[in-house]
Amino acid sequence: MDSQVMPREQLGVCAEGNLHSVYLMFSANDGVESQLRPCVANIAQYIYDLSDQYADSAFNGFVAIGANYWDSLYPIDRPAQLKPFPAMSSDNRDAPAHEYDLFVHLRCDRYDILHLVANEVCQMFEDLVELVDEERGFQFMDTRDLTGFVDGTENPKGRHRQEVALVGDEDRPFRSGSYVHVQKYAHNLSKWHRLPLKKQEDIFGRTKIDNIEYASEEKALTSHTKRVNLKDSNGKSMEILRQSMPYGSMKEQGLMFISNCRNSVHFEKMLHSMIHGDGEGHHDHLMHFTQALTGSAFFAPSLDFMESVVD
């Protein structure tokens, strides 16, 4: 591979939003790594090719490998910052770890195509893995979370999405890959909807209807936007690319939170700020109305990496 040519990223990592999604979490069977390596590469290429076939429906997706399974599947090399999900707990705020071996993330503006592709992916994996969890997401109103607030307001735009989400020359073997963190949040919507509108807005740090962010000096130190809009030691924003979508039924509903980033540090710092706060008792008060049920860490390598290690 020409060192000057960037490897092909999986298109779903930086894709724009969709109407529907399917999330498939797998555990690998014992001793299948030699068969699974080409299978994973084939599935990733299959998803990549379908983005042309179903371009009118904006189909996209990616395959990611769990932090705890990476060394079994790809023992030769490992992304520099890949580590297990950073489980955290403080008082009644929990961010538990629930690791999976493989994650297949599929999105499209047509639900029937998603169902068709998900079936095909599971058949391609046959006898190599077990489907442990499946969730289906959907766009709610004008890209809002079920709390009623617009989700992903701070997301990078245009080409900056690649700059935020994709590994560069800092870890050359894994260029065009992405660190992926997934959490399933179940919302307590009955408790949330009992709050007055102004109280909800203060917890978020922005208005609900027209999505206008409060001025920094007007935000409570416990507001969601205050807790997740962090800067590094050089004063640069610690950005992630959120690919989250609401999910659920009348029994349980919430947000499938998905962070894609060129490093694992930004997500971990944000989660720490939400759960533990700033060291002066200011944690994210949104956590009083939602509960993280799962937490998983993955890496979505480039297509070229997956193909190069098949043998």
mmCIF file of C-alpha atoms in Angstrom, residues 68-278:
data_model
loop_
_atom_site.group_PDB
_atom_site.id
_atom_site.type_symbol
_atom_site.label_atom_id
_atom_site.label_comp_id
_atom_site.label_asym_id
_atom_site.label_seq_id
_atom_site.Cartn_x
_atom_site.Cartn_y
_atom_site.Cartn_z
ATOM 1 C CA ASN A 68 -11.302 -7.492 24.486
ATOM 2 C CA TYR A 69 -11.446 -9.566 21.288
ATOM 3 C CA TRP A 70 -9.023 -7.607 19.105
ATOM 4 C CA ASP A 71 -5.890 -9.553 20.096
ATOM 5 C CA SER A 72 -7.604 -12.867 19.331
ATOM 6 C CA LEU A 73 -8.722 -11.792 15.884
ATOM 7 C CA TYR A 74 -5.701 -9.649 14.941
ATOM 8 C CA PRO A 75 -2.783 -10.758 17.147
ATOM 9 C CA ILE A 76 -0.067 -9.111 15.045
ATOM 10 C CA ASP A 77 -0.822 -5.466 15.889
ATOM 11 C CA ARG A 78 -3.207 -3.369 17.981
ATOM 12 C CA PRO A 79 -4.486 0.223 17.780
ATOM 13 C CA ALA A 80 -2.437 2.326 20.182
ATOM 14 C CA GLN A 81 -5.353 3.540 22.354
ATOM 15 C CA LEU A 82 -7.696 0.543 22.178
ATOM 16 C CA LYS A 83 -8.690 -0.557 25.676
ATOM 17 C CA PRO A 84 -11.766 -1.934 27.446
ATOM 18 C CA PHE A 85 -14.729 0.328 28.106
ATOM 19 C CA PRO A 86 -13.948 2.706 31.012
ATOM 20 C CA ALA A 87 -16.666 1.645 33.469
ATOM 21 C CA MET A 88 -17.488 4.323 36.040
ATOM 22 C CA SER A 89 -19.794 4.760 39.008
ATOM 23 C CA SER A 90 -20.525 7.548 41.480
ATOM 24 C CA ASP A 91 -23.481 7.712 43.857
ATOM 25 C CA ASN A 92 -26.465 6.545 41.780
ATOM 26 C CA ARG A 93 -24.806 7.308 38.438
ATOM 27 C CA ASP A 94 -23.451 4.255 36.638
ATOM 28 C CA ALA A 95 -21.680 3.702 33.333
ATOM 29 C CA PRO A 96 -21.243 -0.087 33.307
ATOM 30 C CA ALA A 97 -19.097 -2.091 30.899
ATOM 31 C CA HIS A 98 -20.702 -4.801 28.799
ATOM 32 C CA GLU A 99 -18.225 -5.896 26.161
ATOM 33 C CA TYR A 100 -18.996 -7.651 22.867
ATOM 34 C CA ASP A 101 -16.644 -9.224 20.335
ATOM 35 C CA LEU A 102 -18.119 -7.660 17.198
ATOM 36 C CA PHE A 103 -20.432 -4.744 16.425
ATOM 37 C CA VAL A 104 -22.199 -4.269 13.087
ATOM 38 C CA HIS A 105 -23.744 -0.826 12.670
ATOM 39 C CA LEU A 106 -26.220 -0.429 9.782
ATOM 40 C CA ARG A 107 -28.202 2.678 8.797
ATOM 41 C CA CYS A 108 -30.529 3.584 5.964
ATOM 42 C CA ASP A 109 -33.536 5.722 5.074
ATOM 43 C CA ARG A 110 -35.496 2.552 4.232
ATOM 44 C CA TYR A 111 -36.312 0.115 7.020
ATOM 45 C CA ASP A 112 -36.894 -2.829 4.643
ATOM 46 C CA ILE A 113 -33.390 -2.554 3.177
ATOM 47 C CA LEU A 114 -31.902 -2.517 6.677
ATOM 48 C CA HIS A 115 -33.809 -5.662 7.593
ATOM 49 C CA LEU A 116 -32.685 -7.365 4.387
ATOM 50 C CA VAL A 117 -29.014 -6.480 4.921
ATOM 51 C CA ALA A 118 -29.069 -7.433 8.615
ATOM 52 C CA ASN A 119 -30.403 -10.858 7.657
ATOM 53 C CA GLU A 120 -27.665 -11.248 5.067
ATOM 54 C CA VAL A 121 -24.933 -10.235 7.528
ATOM 55 C CA CYS A 122 -26.153 -12.805 10.072
ATOM 56 C CA GLN A 123 -26.139 -15.507 7.390
ATOM 57 C CA MET A 124 -22.597 -14.593 6.339
ATOM 58 C CA PHE A 125 -21.514 -15.005 9.987
ATOM 59 C CA GLU A 126 -23.290 -18.374 10.310
ATOM 60 C CA ASP A 127 -21.609 -20.865 12.711
ATOM 61 C CA LEU A 128 -18.832 -18.365 13.551
ATOM 62 C CA VAL A 129 -20.614 -16.025 15.964
ATOM 63 C CA GLU A 130 -23.681 -15.738 18.163
ATOM 64 C CA LEU A 131 -26.015 -12.754 17.998
ATOM 65 C CA VAL A 132 -26.117 -11.545 21.607
ATOM 66 C CA ASP A 133 -28.035 -8.279 21.304
ATOM 67 C CA GLU A 134 -29.954 -6.391 18.641
ATOM 68 C CA GLU A 135 -31.466 -2.931 18.770
ATOM 69 C CA ARG A 136 -33.241 -0.832 16.165
ATOM 70 C CA GLY A 137 -33.028 2.930 16.112
ATOM 71 C CA PHE A 138 -35.072 5.621 14.423
ATOM 72 C CA GLN A 139 -34.981 9.329 13.710
ATOM 73 C CA PHE A 140 -37.312 11.141 16.095
ATOM 74 C CA MET A 141 -38.890 14.347 14.825
ATOM 75 C CA ASP A 142 -36.184 16.714 13.510
ATOM 76 C CA THR A 143 -33.218 14.633 14.819
ATOM 77 C CA ARG A 144 -34.252 14.955 18.463
ATOM 78 C CA ASP A 145 -33.632 12.680 21.405
ATOM 79 C CA LEU A 146 -36.754 11.326 23.107
ATOM 80 C CA THR A 147 -36.268 14.006 25.774
ATOM 81 C CA GLY A 148 -37.376 16.434 23.049
ATOM 82 C CA PHE A 149 -34.000 18.142 22.613
ATOM 83 C CA VAL A 150 -32.054 18.169 19.336
ATOM 84 C CA ASP A 151 -29.285 15.563 19.489
ATOM 85 C CA GLY A 152 -25.785 15.959 18.052
ATOM 86 C CA THR A 153 -25.851 19.774 17.898
ATOM 87 C CA GLU A 154 -22.096 19.942 18.520
ATOM 88 C CA ASN A 155 -21.214 17.411 15.817
ATOM 89 C CA PRO A 156 -18.441 18.373 13.391
ATOM 90 C CA LYS A 157 -19.583 19.369 9.909
ATOM 91 C CA GLY A 158 -18.326 18.509 6.411
ATOM 92 C CA ARG A 159 -14.746 17.311 6.045
ATOM 93 C CA HIS A 160 -14.127 18.047 9.700
ATOM 94 C CA ARG A 161 -16.068 14.859 10.463
ATOM 95 C CA GLN A 162 -13.165 12.817 9.040
ATOM 96 C CA GLU A 163 -10.618 14.889 10.944
ATOM 97 C CA VAL A 164 -12.416 14.175 14.223
ATOM 98 C CA ALA A 165 -13.395 10.547 13.675
ATOM 99 C CA LEU A 166 -10.551 8.933 11.710
ATOM 100 C CA VAL A 167 -7.074 7.971 12.930
ATOM 101 C CA GLY A 168 -4.298 9.739 11.006
ATOM 102 C CA ASP A 169 -0.533 9.450 10.829
ATOM 103 C CA GLU A 170 -0.231 9.298 14.621
ATOM 104 C CA ASP A 171 -0.887 5.515 14.339
ATOM 105 C CA ARG A 172 -0.026 4.677 10.740
ATOM 106 C CA PRO A 173 -1.050 0.976 10.648
ATOM 107 C CA PHE A 174 -4.547 2.018 11.697
ATOM 108 C CA ARG A 175 -5.061 5.137 9.590
ATOM 109 C CA SER A 176 -8.697 5.668 8.562
ATOM 110 C CA GLY A 177 -9.898 3.554 11.474
ATOM 111 C CA SER A 178 -11.981 4.859 14.357
ATOM 112 C CA TYR A 179 -12.394 4.271 18.087
ATOM 113 C CA VAL A 180 -16.045 3.445 18.758
ATOM 114 C CA HIS A 181 -17.808 3.620 22.132
ATOM 115 C CA VAL A 182 -21.415 2.440 22.443
ATOM 116 C CA GLN A 183 -23.812 2.916 25.355
ATOM 117 C CA LYS A 184 -27.482 2.031 25.546
ATOM 118 C CA TYR A 185 -29.255 4.641 27.694
ATOM 119 C CA ALA A 186 -32.775 3.959 29.001
ATOM 120 C CA HIS A 187 -34.628 7.202 29.743
ATOM 121 C CA ASN A 188 -37.058 7.754 32.589
ATOM 122 C CA LEU A 189 -39.386 9.806 30.403
ATOM 123 C CA SER A 190 -42.287 9.959 32.862
ATOM 124 C CA LYS A 191 -39.974 11.592 35.414
ATOM 125 C CA TRP A 192 -38.468 13.871 32.750
ATOM 126 C CA HIS A 193 -41.796 15.083 31.373
ATOM 127 C CA ARG A 194 -42.929 16.151 34.846
ATOM 128 C CA LEU A 195 -40.219 18.823 34.851
ATOM 129 C CA PRO A 196 -41.141 22.378 33.830
ATOM 130 C CA LEU A 197 -39.766 23.414 30.444
ATOM 131 C CA LYS A 198 -37.299 25.922 31.923
ATOM 132 C CA LYS A 199 -35.890 23.267 34.280
ATOM 133 C CA GLN A 200 -35.360 20.884 31.334
ATOM 134 C CA GLU A 201 -33.597 23.627 29.394
ATOM 135 C CA ASP A 202 -31.360 24.479 32.353
ATOM 136 C CA ILE A 203 -30.338 20.814 32.636
ATOM 137 C CA PHE A 204 -29.349 20.752 28.965
ATOM 138 C CA GLY A 205 -27.944 24.264 28.789
ATOM 139 C CA ARG A 206 -29.940 25.202 25.703
ATOM 140 C CA THR A 207 -33.498 25.920 24.653
ATOM 141 C CA LYS A 208 -35.776 23.056 23.696
ATOM 142 C CA ILE A 209 -37.927 24.307 20.842
ATOM 143 C CA ASP A 210 -35.485 26.413 18.836
ATOM 144 C CA ASN A 211 -32.270 24.723 20.026
ATOM 145 C CA ILE A 212 -30.342 27.861 21.042
ATOM 146 C CA GLU A 213 -27.426 27.186 23.360
ATOM 147 C CA TYR A 214 -27.154 29.258 26.516
ATOM 148 C CA ALA A 215 -24.267 31.690 26.767
ATOM 149 C CA SER A 216 -21.412 30.069 28.678
ATOM 150 C CA GLU A 217 -21.831 32.314 31.711
ATOM 151 C CA GLU A 218 -25.548 31.411 31.882
ATOM 152 C CA LYS A 219 -24.984 27.653 31.972
ATOM 153 C CA ALA A 220 -25.115 25.817 35.264
ATOM 154 C CA LEU A 221 -21.941 23.849 35.979
ATOM 155 C CA THR A 222 -24.209 20.785 36.159
ATOM 156 C CA SER A 223 -25.721 21.322 32.682
ATOM 157 C CA HIS A 224 -25.181 18.646 30.047
ATOM 158 C CA THR A 225 -23.522 20.973 27.549
ATOM 159 C CA LYS A 226 -21.148 22.302 30.221
ATOM 160 C CA ARG A 227 -20.120 18.790 31.221
ATOM 161 C CA VAL A 228 -19.447 17.462 27.693
ATOM 162 C CA ASN A 229 -17.971 20.534 25.957
ATOM 163 C CA LEU A 230 -14.402 20.038 27.142
ATOM 164 C CA LYS A 231 -11.054 21.504 26.105
ATOM 165 C CA ASP A 232 -7.586 19.989 26.261
ATOM 166 C CA SER A 233 -4.511 21.534 27.904
ATOM 167 C CA ASN A 234 -3.941 23.656 24.780
ATOM 168 C CA GLY A 235 -7.476 25.053 24.847
ATOM 169 C CA LYS A 236 -8.603 22.986 21.862
ATOM 170 C CA SER A 237 -12.084 21.434 21.894
ATOM 171 C CA MET A 238 -12.113 17.696 22.618
ATOM 172 C CA GLU A 239 -14.490 16.642 19.851
ATOM 173 C CA ILE A 240 -16.192 13.370 19.006
ATOM 174 C CA LEU A 241 -18.501 12.436 16.130
ATOM 175 C CA ARG A 242 -21.820 11.271 17.558
ATOM 176 C CA GLN A 243 -23.755 8.704 15.526
ATOM 177 C CA SER A 244 -26.493 8.251 18.149
ATOM 178 C CA MET A 245 -30.178 7.476 17.531
ATOM 179 C CA PRO A 246 -33.245 6.923 19.721
ATOM 180 C CA TYR A 247 -34.383 3.321 20.157
ATOM 181 C CA GLY A 248 -37.059 1.405 21.943
ATOM 182 C CA SER A 249 -40.604 0.260 22.569
ATOM 183 C CA MET A 250 -43.246 1.127 25.124
ATOM 184 C CA LYS A 251 -41.442 -1.131 27.623
ATOM 185 C CA GLU A 252 -38.037 0.537 27.318
ATOM 186 C CA GLN A 253 -36.822 3.466 25.285
ATOM 187 C CA GLY A 254 -33.904 5.797 25.202
ATOM 188 C CA LEU A 255 -30.774 6.549 23.208
ATOM 189 C CA MET A 256 -28.186 4.351 21.547
ATOM 190 C CA PHE A 257 -25.204 6.619 22.147
ATOM 191 C CA ILE A 258 -22.371 6.034 19.669
ATOM 192 C CA SER A 259 -19.108 7.964 19.718
ATOM 193 C CA ASN A 260 -16.621 7.732 16.826
ATOM 194 C CA CYS A 261 -13.254 9.391 17.341
ATOM 195 C CA ARG A 262 -9.615 9.280 16.215
ATOM 196 C CA ASN A 263 -8.667 8.641 19.857
ATOM 197 C CA SER A 264 -10.222 7.048 22.927
ATOM 198 C CA VAL A 265 -9.347 9.929 25.266
ATOM 199 C CA HIS A 266 -12.087 12.405 24.335
ATOM 200 C CA PHE A 267 -14.950 10.017 25.057
ATOM 201 C CA GLU A 268 -13.436 8.880 28.349
ATOM 202 C CA LYS A 269 -12.929 12.472 29.517
ATOM 203 C CA MET A 270 -16.527 13.360 28.622
ATOM 204 C CA LEU A 271 -17.930 10.332 30.442
ATOM 205 C CA HIS A 272 -15.837 11.121 33.525
ATOM 206 C CA SER A 273 -17.107 14.700 33.451
ATOM 207 C CA MET A 274 -20.713 13.465 33.294
ATOM 208 C CA ILE A 275 -20.445 10.787 36.008
ATOM 209 C CA HIS A 276 -17.813 12.160 38.403
ATOM 210 C CA GLY A 277 -18.002 15.822 37.493
ATOM 211 C CA ASP A 278 -15.351 18.477 37.881
#
